[in-house]
Amino acid sequence: MVTRRAAGDGREVAVERAIADADGAQDTIVQTLEIPALDRSGARGAAVRLLRPRRTPAGILTAALLTVAGAATATRVISTLLGHPVPRTAAVARAARLLRTTAWSDPVVLAMAGGVALAGLLLLLAALLPSRGSVAALVWSTRRCALGVGRSGLCAALEAAALDVPGIAEARVRLRGPLRRRAVVYAATGYRNPGTLRELAAEAVRARIDDIGLLRAPRVVVRLDWRRD
């Protein structure tokens, strides 16, 4: 069990995380919030925020680049103000001459500016758009307990639901889309005429999703393969 503290809206939150081992699979995560008088909508929002994956690699890379650039600029400016500028290397001197002789309308300058703008846009999208988390938030049973199920455990449960449908011989589930959430079921049957088997499999998977109680239930898409000989 891991305990950490976070601040939100001026209130201090104590979080306890425990991983439950069910049938050898560590799929359910329990997080306890010490937040008094939290309403239902606020509890659901807190659950999604707690189980949302962090953008750690992108944050570390951006912070490292900004730190190096800021340190180099500060060193150059401070040393120049003190009357002892840092000697330029040959590469820096060549780059300075190139910048002084290059016009703003030069294609190389425009391409570099476009690359920087594209990198900034990608970082902005990475911060705003939800990423594919390893844990899906569940509905709150109480106001102080958030539950989540791992993607692998969720896929296994939905596959089992599809296989419970008579006639379904194989089933594989993949969770798609951070914005338009979908549970894509790749199923196969030995029947030559599947009839309503696709609809029955979709209903079984939807029922299992309702039983699990996902906060943000995905749309179920069934892709059925059958015998054509």
XYZ file of N, CA and C in Angstrom:
687
model
N 0.856 -1.198 0.000
C 0.000 0.000 0.000
C 0.888 1.244 0.000
N 0.535 2.190 -0.839
C 1.306 3.420 -0.963
C 0.424 4.583 -0.577
N 0.934 5.486 0.230
C 0.183 6.667 0.658
C 0.888 7.908 0.150
N 0.139 8.825 -0.442
C 0.710 10.089 -0.885
C -0.296 11.192 -0.628
N 0.176 12.453 -0.667
C -0.704 13.584 -0.402
C -0.711 14.500 -1.613
N -1.888 15.027 -1.900
C -2.032 15.938 -3.031
C -2.929 17.075 -2.628
N -2.750 18.222 -3.278
C -3.569 19.391 -2.987
C -4.557 19.594 -4.111
N -5.786 19.918 -3.777
C -6.787 20.180 -4.797
C -7.849 21.109 -4.266
N -8.009 22.271 -4.931
C -9.008 23.266 -4.529
C -8.803 23.702 -3.077
N -7.554 23.816 -2.669
C -7.281 24.289 -1.319
C -7.458 23.247 -0.247
N -7.806 22.015 -0.611
C -8.015 20.969 0.376
C -6.919 19.932 0.249
N -6.532 19.354 1.348
C -5.499 18.339 1.338
C -6.145 16.968 1.252
N -5.584 16.131 0.412
C -6.159 14.827 0.134
C -5.156 13.758 0.515
N -5.576 12.796 1.264
C -4.734 11.646 1.584
C -5.187 10.475 0.738
N -4.271 9.892 -0.009
C -4.603 8.828 -0.930
C -3.896 7.564 -0.491
N -4.649 6.498 -0.374
C -4.078 5.198 -0.078
C -4.367 4.296 -1.257
N -3.328 3.692 -1.805
C -3.485 2.839 -2.979
C -3.162 1.403 -2.581
N -4.065 0.509 -2.877
C -3.853 -0.915 -2.618
C -4.206 -1.689 -3.859
N -3.411 -2.655 -4.198
C -3.660 -3.488 -5.365
C -4.175 -4.834 -4.889
N -5.384 -5.181 -5.316
C -6.014 -6.424 -4.894
C -5.627 -7.529 -5.851
N -5.244 -8.660 -5.297
C -4.829 -9.799 -6.103
C -5.990 -10.787 -6.160
N -6.609 -10.869 -7.337
C -7.751 -11.770 -7.527
C -7.380 -12.800 -8.574
N -7.364 -14.061 -8.176
C -7.002 -15.144 -9.073
C -5.638 -14.924 -9.698
N -4.727 -14.346 -8.934
C -3.375 -14.146 -9.420
C -3.205 -12.946 -10.322
N -4.272 -12.186 -10.589
C -4.182 -11.025 -11.474
C -4.367 -9.757 -10.657
N -3.398 -8.882 -10.729
C -3.490 -7.625 -9.997
C -4.133 -6.595 -10.905
N -5.454 -6.513 -10.817
C -6.188 -5.681 -11.755
C -6.989 -4.583 -11.083
N -7.370 -4.751 -9.840
C -8.234 -3.777 -9.195
C -7.423 -2.878 -8.292
N -7.578 -1.590 -8.452
C -6.863 -0.616 -7.630
C -7.873 0.126 -6.784
N -7.624 0.189 -5.489
C -8.512 0.881 -4.564
C -7.792 2.115 -4.048
N -8.436 3.258 -4.137
C -7.862 4.492 -3.635
C -8.860 5.145 -2.691
N -8.408 5.500 -1.504
C -9.267 6.097 -0.492
C -8.956 7.580 -0.384
N -9.994 8.396 -0.457
C -9.853 9.844 -0.372
C -10.440 10.339 0.937
N -9.643 11.047 1.705
C -10.150 11.638 2.940
C -10.702 13.030 2.634
N -11.841 13.051 1.951
C -12.486 14.314 1.580
C -13.892 14.310 2.154
N -14.186 15.126 3.124
C -15.521 15.121 3.712
C -16.540 15.793 2.807
N -17.771 15.294 2.860
C -18.924 15.910 2.186
C -18.670 16.116 0.706
N -18.165 15.083 0.033
C -17.918 15.151 -1.396
C -19.141 14.620 -2.132
N -19.711 15.418 -3.055
C -20.910 14.972 -3.742
C -20.562 13.943 -4.816
N -21.605 13.399 -5.445
C -21.413 12.299 -6.385
C -20.594 12.721 -7.598
N -20.928 13.871 -8.197
C -20.208 14.312 -9.377
C -18.763 14.642 -9.045
N -18.537 15.265 -7.890
C -17.169 15.563 -7.483
C -16.365 14.310 -7.231
N -16.989 13.299 -6.686
C -16.297 12.037 -6.437
C -15.896 11.374 -7.742
N -16.780 11.396 -8.726
C -16.463 10.781 -10.007
C -15.315 11.521 -10.684
N -15.341 12.851 -10.637
C -14.242 13.613 -11.226
C -12.925 13.334 -10.534
N -12.945 13.204 -9.207
C -11.724 12.887 -8.474
C -11.197 11.511 -8.846
N -12.098 10.550 -9.064
C -11.667 9.201 -9.444
C -10.956 9.222 -10.782
N -11.513 9.953 -11.755
C -10.892 10.017 -13.076
C -9.532 10.685 -12.986
N -9.420 11.769 -12.202
C -8.141 12.466 -12.080
C -7.097 11.595 -11.393
N -7.497 10.848 -10.374
C -6.543 10.021 -9.649
C -6.000 8.888 -10.510
N -6.848 8.302 -11.346
C -6.446 7.165 -12.147
C -5.921 7.561 -13.514
N -5.871 8.844 -13.799
C -5.356 9.311 -15.087
C -3.845 9.149 -15.120
N -3.287 8.608 -16.215
C -1.834 8.430 -16.277
C -1.103 9.756 -16.392
N 0.080 9.806 -15.816
C 0.903 11.009 -15.871
C 1.700 11.038 -17.166
N 1.965 12.274 -17.648
C 2.792 12.445 -18.848
C 4.244 12.613 -18.422
N 4.771 11.654 -17.701
C 6.104 11.787 -17.121
C 7.205 11.888 -18.171
N 7.283 11.022 -19.187
C 8.382 11.138 -20.162
C 8.406 12.487 -20.878
N 7.245 12.938 -21.354
C 7.204 14.226 -22.051
C 7.573 15.366 -21.117
N 7.122 15.304 -19.870
C 7.456 16.356 -18.909
C 8.938 16.397 -18.589
N 9.543 15.221 -18.410
C 10.981 15.174 -18.104
C 11.800 15.697 -19.273
N 11.451 15.282 -20.498
C 12.193 15.729 -21.670
C 12.087 17.237 -21.857
N 10.864 17.781 -21.730
C 10.681 19.223 -21.888
C 11.420 19.998 -20.809
N 11.331 19.539 -19.565
C 12.024 20.222 -18.478
C 13.534 20.183 -18.671
N 14.064 19.057 -19.146
C 15.515 18.958 -19.359
C 15.983 19.913 -20.452
N 15.230 19.967 -21.570
C 15.611 20.873 -22.654
C 15.549 22.330 -22.218
N 14.482 22.696 -21.509
C 14.361 24.081 -21.040
C 15.452 24.416 -20.025
N 15.801 23.465 -19.182
C 16.856 23.710 -18.198
C 18.203 23.936 -18.866
N 18.539 23.108 -19.852
C 19.811 23.267 -20.557
C 19.854 24.597 -21.305
N 18.757 24.920 -22.022
C 18.731 26.181 -22.764
C 18.794 27.378 -21.831
N 18.056 27.333 -20.721
C 18.084 28.440 -19.777
C 19.432 28.598 -19.107
N 20.065 27.474 -18.748
C 21.380 27.551 -18.104
C 22.424 28.128 -19.058
N 22.385 27.696 -20.343
C 23.353 28.225 -21.315
C 23.153 29.726 -21.537
N 21.904 30.158 -21.654
C 21.624 31.582 -21.850
C 22.041 32.401 -20.636
N 21.690 31.924 -19.447
C 22.053 32.661 -18.232
C 23.564 32.751 -18.070
N 24.278 31.673 -18.371
C 25.737 31.701 -18.256
C 26.338 32.727 -19.198
N 25.843 32.769 -20.427
C 26.363 33.718 -21.404
C 26.071 35.155 -20.999
N 24.849 35.432 -20.570
C 24.472 36.800 -20.213
C 25.229 37.271 -18.973
N 25.279 36.442 -17.942
C 25.935 36.853 -16.703
C 27.429 37.055 -16.911
N 28.066 36.149 -17.660
C 29.503 36.307 -17.897
C 29.806 37.558 -18.710
N 28.918 37.909 -19.653
C 29.114 39.133 -20.438
C 28.944 40.375 -19.566
N 27.944 40.380 -18.690
C 27.741 41.523 -17.799
C 28.906 41.706 -16.827
N 29.540 40.639 -16.442
C 30.684 40.716 -15.525
C 31.982 41.061 -16.233
N 31.945 41.165 -17.556
C 33.139 41.528 -18.308
C 34.038 40.372 -18.660
N 33.611 39.188 -18.415
C 34.406 37.997 -18.746
C 33.518 37.006 -19.502
N 33.173 37.347 -20.769
C 32.269 36.458 -21.508
C 32.877 35.084 -21.726
N 32.021 34.105 -21.718
C 32.458 32.734 -21.964
C 32.944 32.618 -23.411
N 34.131 32.075 -23.629
C 34.639 31.963 -25.014
C 33.717 31.097 -25.866
N 33.526 31.552 -27.082
C 32.709 30.790 -28.002
C 33.512 29.657 -28.635
N 32.851 28.561 -28.798
C 33.464 27.464 -29.527
C 33.350 27.731 -31.021
N 34.076 26.955 -31.806
C 34.036 27.149 -33.263
C 32.637 26.913 -33.810
N 31.936 25.923 -33.256
C 30.588 25.636 -33.743
C 29.636 26.778 -33.424
N 29.768 27.345 -32.211
C 28.905 28.459 -31.834
C 29.203 29.681 -32.690
N 30.476 29.924 -32.977
C 30.848 31.074 -33.813
C 30.280 30.920 -35.219
N 30.366 29.721 -35.772
C 29.798 29.502 -37.115
C 28.289 29.677 -37.110
N 27.622 29.189 -36.058
C 26.171 29.351 -35.974
C 25.787 30.819 -35.858
N 26.588 31.608 -35.096
C 26.291 33.039 -34.946
C 26.440 33.767 -36.278
N 27.497 33.438 -37.027
C 27.681 34.077 -38.339
C 26.552 33.698 -39.289
N 26.122 32.432 -39.218
C 25.029 31.999 -40.084
C 23.733 32.729 -39.757
N 23.469 32.937 -38.468
C 22.243 33.635 -38.076
C 22.283 35.099 -38.493
N 23.463 35.732 -38.430
C 23.555 37.145 -38.805
C 23.383 37.354 -40.306
N 23.734 36.350 -41.089
C 23.670 36.512 -42.554
C 22.432 35.866 -43.180
N 21.569 35.321 -42.366
C 20.377 34.650 -42.883
C 19.152 35.528 -42.687
N 18.348 35.669 -43.732
C 17.136 36.486 -43.655
C 15.997 35.680 -43.038
N 15.034 36.430 -42.468
C 13.878 35.764 -41.853
C 13.050 35.002 -42.876
N 13.102 35.431 -44.132
C 12.314 34.770 -45.174
C 13.027 33.574 -45.785
N 14.197 33.257 -45.287
C 14.946 32.126 -45.820
C 14.175 30.818 -45.565
N 14.109 29.900 -46.530
C 13.355 28.647 -46.331
C 13.845 27.842 -45.131
N 15.145 27.870 -44.859
C 15.660 27.123 -43.715
C 15.100 27.684 -42.408
N 15.058 29.016 -42.302
C 14.523 29.646 -41.098
C 13.039 29.334 -40.944
N 12.319 29.416 -42.044
C 10.889 29.109 -41.992
C 10.648 27.651 -41.609
N 11.475 26.743 -42.129
C 11.317 25.325 -41.783
C 11.601 25.092 -40.301
N 12.638 25.740 -39.769
C 12.956 25.588 -38.350
C 11.844 26.169 -37.484
N 11.298 27.315 -37.882
C 10.194 27.909 -37.129
C 8.969 27.005 -37.153
N 8.707 26.406 -38.310
C 7.588 25.473 -38.390
C 7.800 24.248 -37.515
N 9.045 23.752 -37.450
C 9.335 22.613 -36.581
C 9.139 22.934 -35.119
N 9.586 24.128 -34.710
C 9.393 24.536 -33.313
C 7.914 24.695 -32.992
N 7.159 25.294 -33.916
C 5.717 25.459 -33.695
C 5.021 24.098 -33.622
N 5.439 23.156 -34.466
C 4.853 21.823 -34.435
C 5.168 21.111 -33.125
N 6.401 21.258 -32.640
C 6.756 20.642 -31.360
C 5.928 21.232 -30.222
N 5.729 22.545 -30.247
C 4.895 23.170 -29.217
C 3.459 22.696 -29.283
N 2.937 22.531 -30.501
C 1.565 22.035 -30.655
C 1.427 20.610 -30.130
N 2.429 19.767 -30.408
C 2.389 18.395 -29.913
C 2.427 18.348 -28.393
N 3.242 19.206 -27.783
C 3.288 19.253 -26.320
C 1.960 19.727 -25.747
N 1.337 20.708 -26.416
C 0.044 21.200 -25.953
C -1.022 20.115 -26.053
N -1.027 19.380 -27.158
C -1.988 18.288 -27.301
C -1.738 17.185 -26.285
N -0.463 16.920 -26.005
C -0.149 15.898 -25.005
C -0.657 16.289 -23.624
N -0.671 17.589 -23.344
C -1.154 18.047 -22.045
C -2.676 18.074 -21.962
N -3.346 18.341 -23.099
C -4.795 18.512 -23.082
C -5.549 17.218 -23.340
N -5.058 16.403 -24.269
C -5.792 15.207 -24.640
C -5.535 14.083 -23.642
N -6.555 13.308 -23.329
C -6.343 12.183 -22.402
C -5.533 11.086 -23.059
N -4.653 10.498 -22.281
C -3.855 9.396 -22.804
C -4.499 8.065 -22.460
N -3.941 7.018 -23.029
C -4.483 5.686 -22.767
C -3.972 5.205 -21.416
N -4.849 5.195 -20.446
C -4.446 4.799 -19.110
C -4.431 3.295 -18.941
N -3.687 2.833 -17.959
C -3.635 1.402 -17.667
C -4.755 0.970 -16.739
N -5.485 1.948 -16.167
C -6.563 1.646 -15.224
C -7.810 2.420 -15.641
N -8.949 1.742 -15.697
C -10.229 2.379 -16.005
C -11.002 2.591 -14.706
N -11.477 3.808 -14.509
C -12.181 4.144 -13.272
C -13.554 3.488 -13.229
N -13.938 3.051 -12.032
C -15.247 2.450 -11.812
C -16.136 3.417 -11.048
N -17.442 3.116 -11.009
C -18.358 3.956 -10.257
C -18.014 3.870 -8.775
N -18.369 4.937 -8.043
C -18.023 5.009 -6.629
C -19.073 4.265 -5.799
N -18.576 3.319 -4.991
C -19.489 2.646 -4.078
C -19.749 3.499 -2.844
N -18.765 4.297 -2.438
C -18.929 5.256 -1.352
C -18.289 6.561 -1.791
N -18.433 7.585 -0.965
C -17.866 8.884 -1.316
C -16.369 8.966 -1.036
N -15.811 7.948 -0.399
C -14.402 8.005 -0.044
C -13.582 6.894 -0.665
N -14.146 6.178 -1.595
C -13.428 5.040 -2.169
C -13.581 5.043 -3.685
N -12.449 5.134 -4.397
C -12.448 5.069 -5.851
C -11.890 3.729 -6.275
N -12.533 3.098 -7.232
C -12.109 1.790 -7.710
C -11.720 1.877 -9.178
N -10.745 1.078 -9.569
C -10.331 1.018 -10.964
C -9.992 -0.403 -11.349
N -10.164 -0.716 -12.610
C -9.844 -2.053 -13.115
C -8.809 -1.900 -14.217
N -7.805 -2.770 -14.218
C -6.768 -2.722 -15.229
C -7.291 -3.071 -16.608
N -6.636 -2.550 -17.635
C -7.089 -2.792 -19.010
C -7.042 -4.275 -19.355
N -5.989 -4.965 -18.924
C -5.887 -6.385 -19.248
C -6.995 -7.181 -18.564
N -7.279 -6.859 -17.298
C -8.368 -7.549 -16.606
C -9.716 -7.235 -17.208
N -9.912 -5.977 -17.630
C -11.174 -5.598 -18.259
C -11.361 -6.330 -19.585
N -10.303 -6.383 -20.390
C -10.402 -7.101 -21.668
C -10.702 -8.580 -21.438
N -10.061 -9.171 -20.424
C -10.316 -10.590 -20.139
C -11.764 -10.816 -19.730
N -12.331 -9.908 -18.927
C -13.725 -10.050 -18.498
C -14.679 -9.912 -19.676
N -14.405 -8.979 -20.576
C -15.274 -8.800 -21.741
C -15.136 -9.965 -22.716
N -13.937 -10.511 -22.855
C -13.762 -11.693 -23.698
C -14.546 -12.873 -23.147
N -14.517 -13.047 -21.826
C -15.278 -14.134 -21.211
C -16.772 -13.959 -21.444
N -17.250 -12.708 -21.402
C -18.668 -12.457 -21.656
C -19.047 -12.820 -23.086
N -18.182 -12.481 -24.028
C -18.470 -12.821 -25.424
C -18.444 -14.332 -25.640
N -17.510 -15.018 -24.977
C -17.414 -16.470 -25.140
C -18.584 -17.206 -24.500
N -19.286 -16.543 -23.574
C -20.458 -17.163 -22.959
C -21.636 -17.247 -23.915
N -21.584 -16.510 -25.021
C -22.677 -16.539 -26.001
C -22.583 -17.844 -26.790
N -23.640 -18.638 -26.848
C -23.602 -19.896 -27.611
C -23.285 -19.632 -29.081
N -22.281 -20.325 -29.590
C -21.889 -20.163 -30.979
C -20.598 -19.402 -31.160
N -20.187 -18.606 -30.170
C -18.923 -17.868 -30.250
C -17.794 -18.804 -29.848
N -16.881 -19.064 -30.790
C -15.777 -19.982 -30.528
C -14.517 -19.255 -30.079
N -14.296 -18.049 -30.577
C -13.115 -17.269 -30.215
C -13.536 -15.821 -30.000
N -12.833 -15.161 -29.079
C -13.130 -13.748 -28.811
C -11.870 -13.070 -28.302
N -11.650 -11.873 -28.819
C -10.519 -11.063 -28.398
C -11.003 -9.618 -28.325
N -10.682 -8.909 -27.259
C -11.177 -7.551 -27.030
C -9.996 -6.590 -26.981
N -10.152 -5.464 -27.659
C -9.164 -4.392 -27.623
C -9.882 -3.086 -27.307
N -9.328 -2.313 -26.387
C -9.886 -1.009 -26.040
C -9.213 0.049 -26.886
N -10.011 0.862 -27.571
C -9.499 1.842 -28.521
C -9.974 3.240 -28.156
N -9.165 4.233 -28.583
C -9.594 5.619 -28.589
C -9.653 6.302 -27.255
N -8.787 7.346 -27.028
C -8.891 8.113 -25.786
C -10.085 9.056 -25.763
N -10.541 9.508 -26.946
C -11.667 10.442 -27.008
C -12.979 9.696 -27.259
N -13.027 8.909 -28.330
C -14.208 8.092 -28.624
C -13.898 6.668 -28.159
N -14.228 6.385 -26.923
C -13.862 5.094 -26.333
C -14.675 3.972 -26.961
N -13.953 2.936 -27.372
C -14.606 1.784 -27.985
C -14.002 0.505 -27.428
N -14.846 -0.485 -27.255
C -14.404 -1.840 -26.940
C -14.665 -2.674 -28.187
N -13.608 -2.972 -28.919
C -13.732 -3.704 -30.180
C -13.569 -5.188 -29.888
N -14.602 -5.956 -30.223
C -14.613 -7.397 -29.980
C -14.379 -8.103 -31.307
N -13.263 -8.824 -31.404
C -12.967 -9.637 -32.575
C -13.399 -11.070 -32.247
N -14.513 -11.489 -32.812
C -15.086 -12.794 -32.483
C -15.141 -13.675 -33.725
N -15.192 -14.980 -33.488
C -15.272 -15.957 -34.574
C -16.239 -17.062 -34.181
N -16.939 -17.576 -35.171
C -17.880 -18.663 -34.950
C -17.708 -19.714 -36.036
N -18.089 -20.927 -35.706
C -18.037 -22.000 -36.691
C -19.285 -22.110 -37.539
N -20.275 -21.255 -37.257
C -21.512 -21.291 -38.034
C -21.287 -20.713 -39.432
N -22.041 -21.259 -40.397
C -22.022 -20.672 -41.743
C -22.994 -19.499 -41.853
N -24.036 -19.525 -41.057
C -25.006 -18.430 -41.039
C -25.070 -17.885 -39.618
N -24.372 -16.770 -39.321
C -24.309 -16.287 -37.940
C -25.619 -15.715 -37.433
N -26.507 -15.292 -38.319
C -27.788 -14.737 -37.880
C -27.602 -13.511 -36.999
N -28.155 -13.586 -35.791
C -28.080 -12.448 -34.860
C -26.948 -12.616 -33.854
N -25.968 -13.436 -34.186
C -24.888 -13.712 -33.241
C -24.094 -12.454 -32.912
N -23.932 -11.578 -33.892
C -23.201 -10.334 -33.647
C -23.918 -9.483 -32.592
N -25.232 -9.355 -32.734
C -26.001 -8.561 -31.777
C -25.994 -9.199 -30.388
N -26.080 -10.528 -30.336
C -26.069 -11.215 -29.041
C -24.730 -11.027 -28.324
N -23.647 -11.083 -29.088
C -22.329 -10.874 -28.483
C -22.190 -9.443 -27.971
N -22.681 -8.483 -28.751
C -22.613 -7.086 -28.322
C -23.433 -6.858 -27.060
N -24.619 -7.442 -26.990
C -25.448 -7.296 -25.792
C -24.781 -7.924 -24.568
N -24.133 -9.076 -24.756
C -23.460 -9.730 -23.635
C -22.302 -8.882 -23.121
N -21.554 -8.297 -24.033
C -20.424 -7.452 -23.622
C -20.935 -6.188 -22.942
N -22.002 -5.576 -23.456
C -22.565 -4.382 -22.813
C -23.066 -4.711 -21.410
N -23.694 -5.861 -21.272
C -24.176 -6.263 -19.951
C -23.023 -6.449 -18.980
N -21.917 -7.021 -19.449
C -20.767 -7.190 -18.572
C -20.157 -5.833 -18.193
N -20.141 -4.888 -19.121
C -19.651 -3.542 -18.810
C -20.524 -2.890 -17.748
N -21.844 -3.063 -17.872
C -22.751 -2.514 -16.860
C -22.530 -3.180 -15.504
N -22.270 -4.486 -15.514
C -22.017 -5.187 -14.249
C -20.727 -4.705 -13.595
N -19.704 -4.474 -14.411
C -18.436 -3.991 -13.866
C -18.600 -2.586 -13.317
N -19.377 -1.754 -13.996
C -19.641 -0.404 -13.513
C -18.571 0.600 -13.877
N -18.207 0.677 -15.163
C -17.221 1.657 -15.602
C -17.804 3.061 -15.533
N -16.970 4.007 -15.095
C -17.431 5.394 -15.073
C -17.695 5.906 -16.480
N -16.821 5.567 -17.402
C -16.972 5.989 -18.790
C -17.053 4.733 -19.652
N -18.264 4.275 -19.857
C -18.461 3.027 -20.582
C -18.130 3.219 -22.060
N -17.336 2.329 -22.641
C -17.006 2.435 -24.062
C -18.140 1.917 -24.938
N -18.146 2.377 -26.166
C -19.092 1.855 -27.153
C -18.600 0.493 -27.629
N -19.500 -0.460 -27.724
C -19.128 -1.828 -28.080
C -19.267 -2.014 -29.590
N -18.201 -2.493 -30.207
C -18.190 -2.803 -31.634
C -17.765 -4.257 -31.785
N -18.591 -5.055 -32.449
C -18.302 -6.479 -32.640
C -17.984 -6.726 -34.109
N -16.844 -7.339 -34.345
C -16.444 -7.735 -35.692
C -16.395 -9.257 -35.720
N -17.382 -9.823 -36.389
C -17.592 -11.266 -36.358
C -17.095 -11.919 -37.638
N -16.379 -13.013 -37.475
C -15.918 -13.812 -38.601
C -16.603 -15.180 -38.540
N -17.109 -15.663 -39.685
C -17.807 -16.940 -39.697
C -17.373 -17.761 -40.918
N -17.799 -19.020 -40.921
C -17.403 -19.922 -41.993
C -18.088 -19.521 -43.305
N -17.300 -19.520 -44.361
C -17.842 -19.157 -45.668
C -17.635 -20.246 -46.710
N -17.246 -21.447 -46.254
C -17.047 -22.530 -47.212
C -18.353 -23.248 -47.536
